[in-house]
Amino acid sequence: MKFREWNLDENLLKGIEEAGYSQCMPVQEETLDKTLKNIDVLVQSQTGSGKTAAFIVSVFQLFLAENAKRSKAIAIVPTRELAVQIEEEAELLGKYLNFKIASFYGGVGYEKQEKLLQEGVDIIVGTPGRLIDLNQSKKLDFHAIDILIIDEADRLFDMGFLPDIRKMLKKMKPKDERHTMLFSATLNSGVRQVAWEYMNNPADITINPETLTVDGITQELYHVGRTEKINLLIGLLRKANPRNALIFTNTKQAAFEVSHRLEINGFKSKYIIGDLPQAKRLKTIDDMKSGKIPVLVATDVAARGLHIDDLELVVNYDIPEDCENYVHRIGRTARAGKTGRAISLACERYVYGLEAIENFIDMKIPISWADDSLFAADSSKGKYFNLEKSKLRDPADWSGESHAAKRAVKKEQPARTAEPEKRKQPKRETADNKPYDKQYDKKYDKPYDKQDDKPYDKPQKEERKERKDFKKVKTAKQKPMRKSSLEKRLQYYSEKYGENFSLPEQNGSGQGEKKSVIGRIKSLFKKKPEV
Ligand code: AMP
């Protein structure tokens, strides 16, 4: 279908045609069919499928439609590069329109971005952190947004932006008052959950960019316990000794850990995960392609769009939870009619994905049995690798700063000496070489050698006695025996029984006298039981 057939605004069509697009790509055709009818869309499509133009053309046309209710759009994207790319494409397609487009991302000053927002932006493209900052400083009102686009949703979630996205969505208009479009390469359960919560009955659109096939790939499946997986992986890699191997894990923590363990066991290995800075990820992929790194450990999201010529071996260290991912993963070894090998390790945690995969590829993956000799010793045993802690330890690596910048910061810091200098204690001199005594010194408030030559313990003894005497006087003064209530009772008994029960004058603590009076009263009670 051609863009002309969509009854789009003439100035928009002019921009589209000048960009060189005349024929719609499948994702554009299917998306426009829904969005122009004001229906939310949940689109599964890869980078390169033409998804950017799909939502940009939709937004422009919704802005320009007769009785248009929409006038402000936001696109939330995972990286700065993607934000810039989308801004450029929107500028290109909207060349003959009068809409302001701007991108907002971290790592640059706020002033320019805040000024842009004050002047008014129609299409805001940005990364979650910066958008939240701008909202918190009251420069960006999420509630004014009419059209929301979440691009590369799976990557956003893989990078840990889900809480940020929820925060933003809560401040926006209710889902039935805004138009929402979500694009993602995989529609995993996390993405579907967000779509269910924050989208208004979206239309499901799936675009498969390339038909991957398992034909020509030698598949093997090993059933193995979770704790022995790393031993089997090392053994298999040693035995196969491939020129290059791509190892897939289901989580980024596992990718981080497996790569480090392989490194310790003598393999030149690196990992790529969604939240690695783009530059670092690209460098690692380049190193893999050029053969510098023979073993690459990756998550599905990070390995998206990764094409390695002559990839010899793919290992599913974890069985993928999404059956299509199995084909995407192993299909990388058999590109352009070449043959390849794929090994899958089924452990008790991820074995449940196996049935769906076998149904999807319509075949049983042949099972191989590993004998004991295939389980290699793991030199990294007992070591722990925590991805989150590593981010805290080495923040520059995770903030996208270059290593040169990191080194420059290190240089600015004063050099640390091997051992911190010990604090010197001032030397105290004593007249008779007796040990220095703090109390003694405190009491007289002058150095030991200036004091009279008294025996060492005498002042302490004296002081103790003084303190004791003082205590006695103090208690005698401050705590006189409480007589009042007792006196009252004695007066009552004296009147009642005609005996004198008054308390004698107090000597010392007065306890003895008090006891004797109470004894007398008690004996009186014994005599007169009617009381
Ligand atoms: P994307 O999937 O948005 O990353 O874009 C993929 C590439 O396809 C971009 O370089 C676009 O310029 C290009 N493209 C998008 N739509 C069309 C189209 N209808 N015809 C030709 N090229 C297109």
Coordinates of C-alpha atoms and ligand atoms in Angstrom, one line a residue:
M1 CA 0.0 0.0 0.0
K2 CA 1.2 3.5 -0.8
F3 CA 1.2 6.4 1.7
R4 CA -0.9 8.4 -0.8
E5 CA -3.8 5.9 -0.4
W6 CA -4.2 6.8 3.3
N7 CA -5.8 10.2 2.8
L8 CA -3.1 11.9 4.7
D9 CA -2.5 15.7 5.0
E10 CA -0.9 17.0 1.8
N11 CA 2.0 18.7 3.6
L12 CA 2.7 15.5 5.5
L13 CA 2.7 13.5 2.2
K14 CA 5.1 16.0 0.8
G15 CA 7.6 15.3 3.6
I16 CA 7.1 11.6 3.4
E17 CA 7.8 11.5 -0.3
E18 CA 10.8 13.8 0.0
A19 CA 12.2 11.4 2.5
G20 CA 12.0 8.8 -0.2
Y21 CA 9.2 6.7 1.2
S22 CA 6.3 6.0 -1.1
Q23 CA 5.4 2.4 -0.4
C24 CA 4.4 1.6 3.2
M25 CA 6.4 -1.0 5.0
P26 CA 4.2 -3.8 6.6
V27 CA 4.5 -2.3 10.1
Q28 CA 3.4 1.1 8.8
E29 CA 0.4 -0.3 6.9
E30 CA -0.8 -2.3 9.9
T31 CA -0.2 0.5 12.4
L32 CA -1.8 3.3 10.4
D33 CA -4.8 1.1 9.8
K34 CA -5.5 1.2 13.6
T35 CA -4.0 4.4 14.8
L36 CA -5.9 6.6 12.3
K37 CA -9.1 5.0 13.7
N38 CA -7.9 6.1 17.2
I39 CA -7.2 2.5 18.3
D40 CA -4.3 1.8 20.6
V41 CA -1.6 -0.5 19.2
L42 CA 0.7 -3.1 20.7
V43 CA 3.3 -3.7 18.0
Q44 CA 5.9 -6.4 17.9
S45 CA 8.5 -5.3 15.5
Q46 CA 12.3 -5.0 15.2
T47 CA 14.6 -2.1 14.6
G48 CA 14.8 -1.6 10.9
S49 CA 11.2 -2.6 10.2
G50 CA 10.1 1.1 9.7
K51 CA 8.4 1.4 13.1
T52 CA 9.6 5.0 13.7
A53 CA 7.9 6.3 10.6
A54 CA 4.8 4.2 11.6
F55 CA 4.3 6.2 14.8
I56 CA 5.6 9.5 13.6
V57 CA 3.2 9.6 10.6
S58 CA 0.4 8.5 12.9
V59 CA 1.1 11.3 15.4
F60 CA 1.3 14.0 12.7
Q61 CA -2.0 12.8 11.0
L62 CA -3.7 12.6 14.4
F63 CA -2.6 16.2 15.1
L64 CA -3.8 17.3 11.7
A65 CA -7.1 15.5 11.5
E66 CA -10.4 17.4 11.3
N67 CA -11.7 18.0 14.8
A68 CA -8.3 16.9 16.1
K69 CA -8.4 16.3 19.8
R70 CA -4.7 15.5 20.1
S71 CA -2.0 18.1 20.2
K72 CA 0.8 16.8 22.4
A73 CA 2.8 13.6 22.1
I74 CA 5.6 12.0 24.0
A75 CA 7.8 9.1 22.9
I76 CA 9.7 7.3 25.8
V77 CA 12.8 5.5 24.5
P78 CA 15.6 3.6 26.2
T79 CA 18.7 5.5 24.8
R80 CA 19.9 8.9 23.8
E81 CA 20.9 7.6 20.4
L82 CA 17.4 6.4 19.7
A83 CA 15.9 9.7 20.9
V84 CA 18.1 11.6 18.5
Q85 CA 17.3 9.2 15.6
I86 CA 13.6 9.6 16.2
E87 CA 13.9 13.4 16.4
E88 CA 15.7 13.4 13.1
E89 CA 13.2 11.2 11.3
A90 CA 10.3 13.3 12.7
E91 CA 12.0 16.5 11.5
L92 CA 12.4 14.9 8.0
L93 CA 8.9 13.7 7.7
G94 CA 7.4 16.8 9.2
K95 CA 9.5 19.2 7.1
Y96 CA 6.4 20.9 5.7
L97 CA 4.5 21.0 8.9
N98 CA 4.5 23.4 11.7
F99 CA 5.2 21.2 14.6
K100 CA 8.1 21.5 17.1
I101 CA 10.0 18.3 17.9
A102 CA 12.8 18.0 20.5
S103 CA 14.7 15.2 22.2
F104 CA 15.5 15.1 26.0
Y105 CA 18.1 12.9 27.5
G106 CA 20.6 12.9 30.3
G107 CA 24.3 13.8 30.2
V108 CA 23.7 17.3 29.0
G109 CA 22.7 20.5 30.8
Y110 CA 19.1 21.2 31.7
E111 CA 19.0 24.9 30.7
K112 CA 18.6 24.4 27.0
Q113 CA 16.0 21.6 27.4
E114 CA 14.0 23.6 29.9
K115 CA 14.0 26.7 27.5
L116 CA 12.7 24.5 24.7
L117 CA 9.9 23.2 26.9
Q118 CA 8.9 26.7 27.9
E119 CA 8.7 27.7 24.2
G120 CA 6.5 24.7 23.6
V121 CA 7.2 21.3 22.1
D122 CA 4.6 19.2 20.2
I123 CA 6.5 15.9 20.1
I124 CA 8.7 15.2 23.0
V125 CA 11.2 12.3 22.6
G126 CA 13.2 11.3 25.6
T127 CA 14.7 8.9 28.0
P128 CA 12.9 8.1 31.3
G129 CA 15.3 9.6 33.8
R130 CA 15.5 13.0 32.1
L131 CA 11.8 13.2 31.4
I132 CA 11.1 12.5 35.1
D133 CA 13.6 15.2 36.2
L134 CA 11.9 17.7 33.9
N135 CA 8.5 16.8 35.3
Q136 CA 9.7 17.1 38.9
S137 CA 11.1 20.6 38.2
K138 CA 7.6 21.4 36.8
K139 CA 8.9 22.1 33.3
L140 CA 7.1 19.2 31.8
D141 CA 3.5 18.4 32.5
F142 CA 2.7 14.7 31.9
H143 CA -1.0 15.3 32.2
A144 CA -1.0 17.5 29.0
I145 CA 0.1 14.5 26.9
D146 CA -2.5 13.2 24.4
I147 CA -0.5 10.6 22.6
L148 CA 2.0 8.3 24.3
I149 CA 4.5 6.1 22.5
I150 CA 6.7 3.6 24.3
D151 CA 9.4 2.5 21.9
E152 CA 11.6 -0.6 22.4
A153 CA 9.6 -1.4 25.5
D154 CA 11.4 -4.7 26.1
R155 CA 14.7 -3.0 26.2
L156 CA 13.4 -0.2 28.5
F157 CA 12.2 -2.9 30.9
D158 CA 15.4 -4.9 30.6
M159 CA 17.4 -1.7 31.5
G160 CA 15.3 -1.4 34.7
F161 CA 13.1 1.5 33.6
L162 CA 9.8 -0.1 34.5
P163 CA 9.3 1.7 37.8
D164 CA 10.1 5.0 36.1
I165 CA 7.6 4.3 33.3
R166 CA 4.9 3.4 35.8
K167 CA 5.7 6.7 37.7
M168 CA 5.2 8.6 34.4
L169 CA 2.1 6.8 33.4
K170 CA 0.4 7.4 36.7
K171 CA 0.8 11.2 36.1
M172 CA -0.7 11.0 32.6
K173 CA -4.4 11.2 31.6
P174 CA -6.4 8.0 32.1
K175 CA -5.9 5.4 29.3
D176 CA -9.2 6.0 27.7
E177 CA -8.5 9.7 27.3
R178 CA -5.1 9.3 25.6
H179 CA -3.9 7.4 22.6
T180 CA -1.1 4.8 23.4
M181 CA 1.2 3.0 21.1
L182 CA 3.7 0.5 22.3
F183 CA 6.5 -1.0 20.2
S184 CA 8.7 -3.9 21.3
A185 CA 10.9 -6.5 19.6
T186 CA 9.5 -9.2 21.9
L187 CA 6.2 -9.2 23.6
N188 CA 7.3 -10.9 26.8
S189 CA 5.1 -11.2 29.9
G190 CA 6.4 -7.9 31.4
V191 CA 5.5 -5.9 28.2
R192 CA 2.1 -7.6 28.0
Q193 CA 1.4 -6.7 31.7
V194 CA 2.1 -3.0 31.1
A195 CA 0.0 -3.1 27.9
W196 CA -2.8 -4.6 29.9
E197 CA -2.6 -2.1 32.7
Y198 CA -2.0 1.1 30.7
M199 CA -3.5 0.6 27.3
N200 CA -7.0 1.0 26.1
N201 CA -7.9 -2.4 24.5
P202 CA -4.9 -2.3 22.1
A203 CA -4.8 -4.0 18.7
D204 CA -2.1 -6.7 18.5
I205 CA 0.3 -6.3 15.5
T206 CA 3.1 -8.7 14.9
I207 CA 5.7 -8.1 12.2
N208 CA 8.3 -10.8 11.6
P209 CA 11.3 -9.1 9.9
E210 CA 13.1 -12.2 8.7
T211 CA 11.9 -15.7 8.6
L212 CA 14.5 -17.6 10.5
T213 CA 14.8 -21.3 10.0
V214 CA 16.2 -24.2 12.0
D215 CA 16.9 -26.1 8.8
G216 CA 20.6 -26.9 8.4
I217 CA 21.3 -26.4 12.2
T218 CA 22.5 -29.4 14.2
Q219 CA 20.5 -29.2 17.4
E220 CA 21.4 -30.9 20.7
L221 CA 19.8 -30.9 24.1
Y222 CA 21.4 -31.8 27.4
H223 CA 19.4 -32.2 30.6
V224 CA 21.5 -31.0 33.4
G225 CA 21.1 -29.8 37.0
R226 CA 21.4 -26.0 37.6
T227 CA 24.4 -26.3 39.8
E228 CA 26.3 -28.3 37.1
K229 CA 25.5 -26.2 34.1
I230 CA 28.6 -24.1 34.2
N231 CA 30.8 -27.3 34.4
L232 CA 29.0 -28.8 31.4
L233 CA 29.3 -25.5 29.4
I234 CA 33.1 -25.4 30.1
G235 CA 33.4 -29.0 29.1
L236 CA 31.4 -28.6 25.9
L237 CA 33.3 -25.5 24.9
R238 CA 36.7 -27.2 25.5
K239 CA 35.6 -30.2 23.5
A240 CA 34.0 -28.3 20.6
N241 CA 36.7 -25.6 20.6
P242 CA 34.7 -23.4 18.3
R243 CA 36.2 -20.4 16.5
N244 CA 33.4 -18.3 17.9
A245 CA 30.3 -19.0 20.1
L246 CA 27.3 -17.0 21.2
I247 CA 25.9 -18.0 24.6
F248 CA 22.4 -16.9 25.5
T249 CA 21.1 -16.5 29.0
N250 CA 17.6 -15.5 30.1
T251 CA 18.7 -12.8 32.6
K252 CA 21.3 -10.1 32.6
Q253 CA 22.6 -11.3 36.0
A254 CA 23.3 -14.8 34.4
A255 CA 25.0 -13.2 31.4
F256 CA 27.3 -11.2 33.7
E257 CA 28.0 -14.2 35.8
V258 CA 28.6 -16.8 33.1
S259 CA 30.9 -14.5 31.2
H260 CA 33.0 -13.9 34.3
R261 CA 33.2 -17.6 35.1
L262 CA 34.3 -18.5 31.6
E263 CA 36.9 -15.8 31.7
I264 CA 38.3 -17.3 34.9
N265 CA 38.3 -20.7 33.2
G266 CA 40.5 -19.5 30.5
F267 CA 38.1 -18.4 27.8
K268 CA 38.3 -14.9 26.3
S269 CA 34.8 -13.9 27.0
K270 CA 32.6 -10.7 27.2
Y271 CA 28.9 -10.1 27.8
I272 CA 26.3 -7.7 26.5
I273 CA 23.1 -6.8 28.3
G274 CA 20.5 -4.2 27.8
D275 CA 21.7 -1.7 30.3
L276 CA 25.3 -1.5 29.2
P277 CA 26.0 1.9 27.6
Q278 CA 25.4 1.7 23.9
A279 CA 29.0 2.6 23.1
K280 CA 30.3 -0.3 25.2
R281 CA 27.8 -2.7 23.7
L282 CA 28.8 -1.8 20.2
K283 CA 32.5 -2.1 20.9
T284 CA 32.0 -5.6 22.4
I285 CA 29.9 -6.6 19.3
D286 CA 32.7 -5.2 17.0
D287 CA 35.3 -7.2 19.0
M288 CA 33.2 -10.3 18.6
K289 CA 32.8 -9.8 14.9
S290 CA 36.5 -9.1 14.3
G291 CA 37.4 -12.3 16.2
K292 CA 39.0 -10.5 19.2
I293 CA 36.5 -12.1 21.5
P294 CA 35.6 -15.7 20.6
V295 CA 32.9 -16.1 23.3
L296 CA 30.1 -13.7 23.8
V297 CA 27.4 -14.1 26.4
A298 CA 24.2 -12.2 25.8
T299 CA 20.6 -11.7 26.7
D300 CA 17.9 -11.8 23.9
V301 CA 17.3 -8.1 24.1
A302 CA 21.0 -7.1 24.0
A303 CA 21.7 -9.4 21.1
R304 CA 18.9 -8.0 18.9
G305 CA 20.1 -7.1 15.5
L306 CA 23.4 -8.9 16.1
H307 CA 24.7 -10.4 12.9
I308 CA 28.0 -12.4 13.1
D309 CA 29.2 -13.9 9.9
D310 CA 30.2 -17.6 10.2
L311 CA 29.0 -18.0 13.7
E312 CA 29.9 -21.6 14.6
L313 CA 28.1 -22.3 17.8
V314 CA 25.1 -21.0 19.7
V315 CA 24.5 -22.3 23.2
N316 CA 21.2 -21.8 25.0
Y317 CA 22.7 -21.7 28.5
D318 CA 19.1 -21.1 29.6
I319 CA 16.1 -22.5 27.6
P320 CA 14.3 -19.4 26.4
E321 CA 10.9 -18.7 27.9
D322 CA 9.5 -17.3 24.6
C323 CA 9.5 -20.1 22.0
E324 CA 10.1 -17.7 19.1
N325 CA 13.4 -16.6 20.8
Y326 CA 14.7 -20.1 20.4
V327 CA 14.5 -19.8 16.6
H328 CA 15.9 -16.2 16.7
R329 CA 18.8 -17.4 18.8
I330 CA 19.8 -20.5 16.9
G331 CA 19.0 -19.1 13.5
R332 CA 22.1 -16.9 13.9
T333 CA 24.4 -19.9 13.2
A334 CA 22.8 -20.8 9.9
R335 CA 22.6 -17.4 8.1
A336 CA 22.6 -17.4 4.3
G337 CA 22.3 -21.1 3.9
K338 CA 25.3 -21.9 6.1
T339 CA 25.1 -24.7 8.6
G340 CA 25.7 -24.3 12.3
R341 CA 25.4 -26.0 15.6
A342 CA 23.1 -25.2 18.5
I343 CA 23.4 -26.7 22.0
S344 CA 20.7 -26.2 24.6
L345 CA 21.0 -26.9 28.3
A346 CA 17.8 -27.7 30.0
C347 CA 17.9 -27.2 33.8
E348 CA 15.1 -27.6 36.3
R349 CA 14.3 -23.9 36.2
Y350 CA 13.8 -23.3 32.5
V351 CA 13.0 -26.8 31.2
Y352 CA 9.3 -25.8 31.1
G353 CA 9.9 -23.7 28.0
L354 CA 10.9 -26.8 26.1
E355 CA 7.5 -28.2 25.1
A356 CA 6.4 -24.9 23.6
I357 CA 9.6 -24.7 21.6
E358 CA 9.3 -28.2 20.3
N359 CA 5.7 -27.5 19.3
F360 CA 6.8 -24.3 17.6
I361 CA 9.6 -25.8 15.6
D362 CA 7.5 -28.9 15.1
M363 CA 10.2 -31.4 16.0
K364 CA 11.8 -33.0 19.1
I365 CA 15.3 -31.6 19.8
P366 CA 17.6 -34.6 19.8
I367 CA 18.8 -35.4 23.3
S368 CA 22.6 -35.9 24.0
W369 CA 23.9 -37.5 27.1
A370 CA 26.9 -36.1 28.9
D371 CA 29.2 -38.5 30.5
D372 CA 31.3 -37.5 33.6
S373 CA 34.3 -36.5 31.5
L374 CA 32.3 -33.7 29.8
F375 CA 31.8 -32.0 33.2
A376 CA 34.9 -29.8 33.6
A377 CA 36.1 -28.5 36.9
D378 CA 35.1 -24.9 37.4
S379 CA 38.0 -22.6 38.6
S380 CA 35.6 -19.9 39.5
K381 CA 33.8 -22.1 42.1
G382 CA 33.1 -20.3 45.3
K383 CA 33.3 -16.9 43.7
Y384 CA 30.2 -14.7 43.5
F385 CA 29.4 -12.2 40.7
N386 CA 26.8 -9.7 41.4
L387 CA 25.8 -7.4 38.6
E388 CA 24.2 -4.7 40.7
K389 CA 27.2 -4.5 43.1
S390 CA 29.5 -4.2 40.1
K391 CA 27.5 -1.2 38.9
L392 CA 28.0 0.5 42.2
R393 CA 31.7 -0.4 42.3
D394 CA 32.4 0.9 38.8
P395 CA 29.8 3.5 38.0
A396 CA 31.7 5.0 35.1
D397 CA 31.3 1.8 33.2
W398 CA 27.6 1.9 33.6
S399 CA 27.0 5.6 33.0
G400 CA 28.3 5.5 29.5
E401 CA 31.4 7.7 30.3
S402 CA 34.4 6.9 28.3
H403 CA 37.4 5.2 29.8
A404 CA 39.5 8.3 29.1
A405 CA 37.1 10.4 31.2
K406 CA 37.2 7.8 33.9
R407 CA 41.0 7.9 33.9
A408 CA 41.0 11.7 34.0
V409 CA 38.9 11.6 37.2
K410 CA 41.3 9.1 38.7
K411 CA 44.2 11.4 37.9
E412 CA 42.7 14.3 39.7
Q413 CA 42.5 12.4 43.0
P414 CA 45.6 12.6 45.1
A415 CA 47.8 9.5 45.0
R416 CA 47.3 7.2 47.9
T417 CA 50.4 6.2 49.8
A418 CA 50.9 2.6 50.4
E419 CA 50.0 2.8 54.0
P420 CA 48.3 5.7 55.8
E421 CA 50.6 7.4 58.2
K422 CA 50.0 6.5 61.8
R423 CA 48.9 9.3 64.0
K424 CA 51.7 10.2 66.4
Q425 CA 50.9 10.3 70.1
P426 CA 52.6 13.1 72.0
K427 CA 55.2 11.6 74.2
R428 CA 54.6 12.2 77.9
E429 CA 57.5 12.4 80.2
T430 CA 57.3 11.3 83.8
A431 CA 59.7 12.3 86.5
D432 CA 60.1 8.8 87.9
N433 CA 59.4 6.9 84.6
K434 CA 56.1 5.7 86.0
P435 CA 53.4 5.0 83.5
Y436 CA 51.3 7.9 82.4
D437 CA 48.0 7.9 84.2
K438 CA 45.1 9.9 82.8
Q439 CA 43.1 10.3 86.0
Y440 CA 46.0 11.5 87.8
D441 CA 46.8 14.0 85.2
K442 CA 43.1 15.1 85.0
K443 CA 42.8 15.7 88.7
Y444 CA 45.8 17.9 89.0
D445 CA 45.6 19.3 85.5
K446 CA 49.3 19.6 85.2
P447 CA 52.0 17.3 83.9
Y448 CA 53.1 14.5 86.2
D449 CA 56.6 15.8 86.7
K450 CA 55.3 19.1 88.1
Q451 CA 53.3 17.4 90.8
D452 CA 54.5 16.6 94.3
D453 CA 56.4 13.4 94.6
K454 CA 53.5 11.4 96.1
P455 CA 53.0 7.7 96.0
Y456 CA 51.2 6.8 92.8
D457 CA 48.0 5.5 94.3
K458 CA 47.4 7.9 97.1
P459 CA 45.4 10.6 95.3
Q460 CA 43.1 7.9 93.9
K461 CA 42.4 6.5 97.4
E462 CA 41.8 10.0 98.8
E463 CA 39.5 10.8 96.0
R464 CA 37.5 7.7 96.4
K465 CA 37.0 8.4 100.1
E466 CA 36.1 12.0 99.4
R467 CA 33.5 10.9 96.9
K468 CA 32.0 8.4 99.4
D469 CA 31.7 11.0 102.2
F470 CA 30.1 13.4 99.8
K471 CA 27.6 10.8 98.7
K472 CA 26.6 10.1 102.3
V473 CA 26.0 13.8 103.0
K474 CA 24.1 14.2 99.8
T475 CA 21.8 11.2 100.4
A476 CA 21.2 12.4 104.0
K477 CA 20.3 15.8 102.8
Q478 CA 18.4 15.0 99.7
K479 CA 16.6 11.9 100.8
P480 CA 15.2 12.4 104.3
M481 CA 13.0 9.5 105.5
R482 CA 9.5 10.0 104.2
K483 CA 7.4 10.1 107.2
S484 CA 4.2 11.9 106.3
S485 CA 2.0 8.9 105.4
L486 CA 3.4 6.8 108.2
E487 CA 2.9 9.6 110.6
K488 CA -0.7 9.9 109.5
R489 CA -1.3 6.2 110.0
L490 CA 0.3 6.4 113.5
Q491 CA -1.8 9.3 114.5
Y492 CA -4.9 7.3 113.4
Y493 CA -3.9 4.3 115.4
S494 CA -3.0 6.4 118.4
E495 CA -6.4 8.0 118.4
K496 CA -8.2 4.7 117.8
Y497 CA -6.4 2.6 120.4
G498 CA -5.3 5.2 122.8
E499 CA -1.7 4.3 122.7
N500 CA 1.2 6.5 121.7
F501 CA 2.5 5.3 118.4
S502 CA 4.5 8.4 117.5
L503 CA 7.8 7.8 115.7
P504 CA 10.9 8.5 117.8
E505 CA 13.3 11.2 116.7
Q506 CA 15.3 10.0 113.8
N507 CA 18.9 8.9 114.2
G508 CA 20.9 7.5 111.4
S509 CA 18.6 6.0 108.7
G510 CA 15.7 5.6 111.1
Q511 CA 14.9 2.2 109.7
G512 CA 15.3 0.3 113.0
E513 CA 12.8 2.6 114.8
K514 CA 10.3 2.4 112.0
K515 CA 10.4 -1.4 112.2
S516 CA 9.8 -1.4 115.9
V517 CA 6.8 0.8 115.7
I518 CA 5.3 -1.3 112.9
G519 CA 5.9 -4.4 115.1
R520 CA 4.0 -2.8 117.9
I521 CA 1.1 -2.0 115.7
K522 CA 1.1 -5.6 114.4
S523 CA 1.0 -7.0 117.9
L524 CA -1.9 -4.6 118.6
F525 CA -3.8 -6.0 115.7
K526 CA -3.3 -9.5 117.0
K527 CA -4.8 -8.5 120.3
K528 CA -7.7 -6.8 118.6
P529 CA -8.7 -9.0 115.6
E530 CA -11.9 -7.1 114.9
V531 CA -9.9 -4.3 113.2
Ligands
AMP1 P1 13.2 1.9 11.9 O1 12.6 0.6 11.9 O2 12.2 3.0 12.3 O3 14.5 2.0 12.8 O4 13.6 2.4 10.4 C1 14.2 1.6 9.5 C2 14.8 2.3 8.3 O5 13.8 2.3 7.2 C3 15.0 3.8 8.5 O6 16.3 4.1 8.1 C4 14.0 4.5 7.7 O7 14.6 5.7 7.1 C5 13.6 3.5 6.6 N1 12.2 3.6 6.2 C6 11.2 3.7 7.0 N2 10.0 3.7 6.3 C7 10.3 3.5 5.0 C8 9.6 3.4 3.8 N3 8.3 3.4 3.8 N4 10.3 3.2 2.7 C9 11.6 3.1 2.7 N5 12.4 3.2 3.8 C10 11.8 3.4 5.0

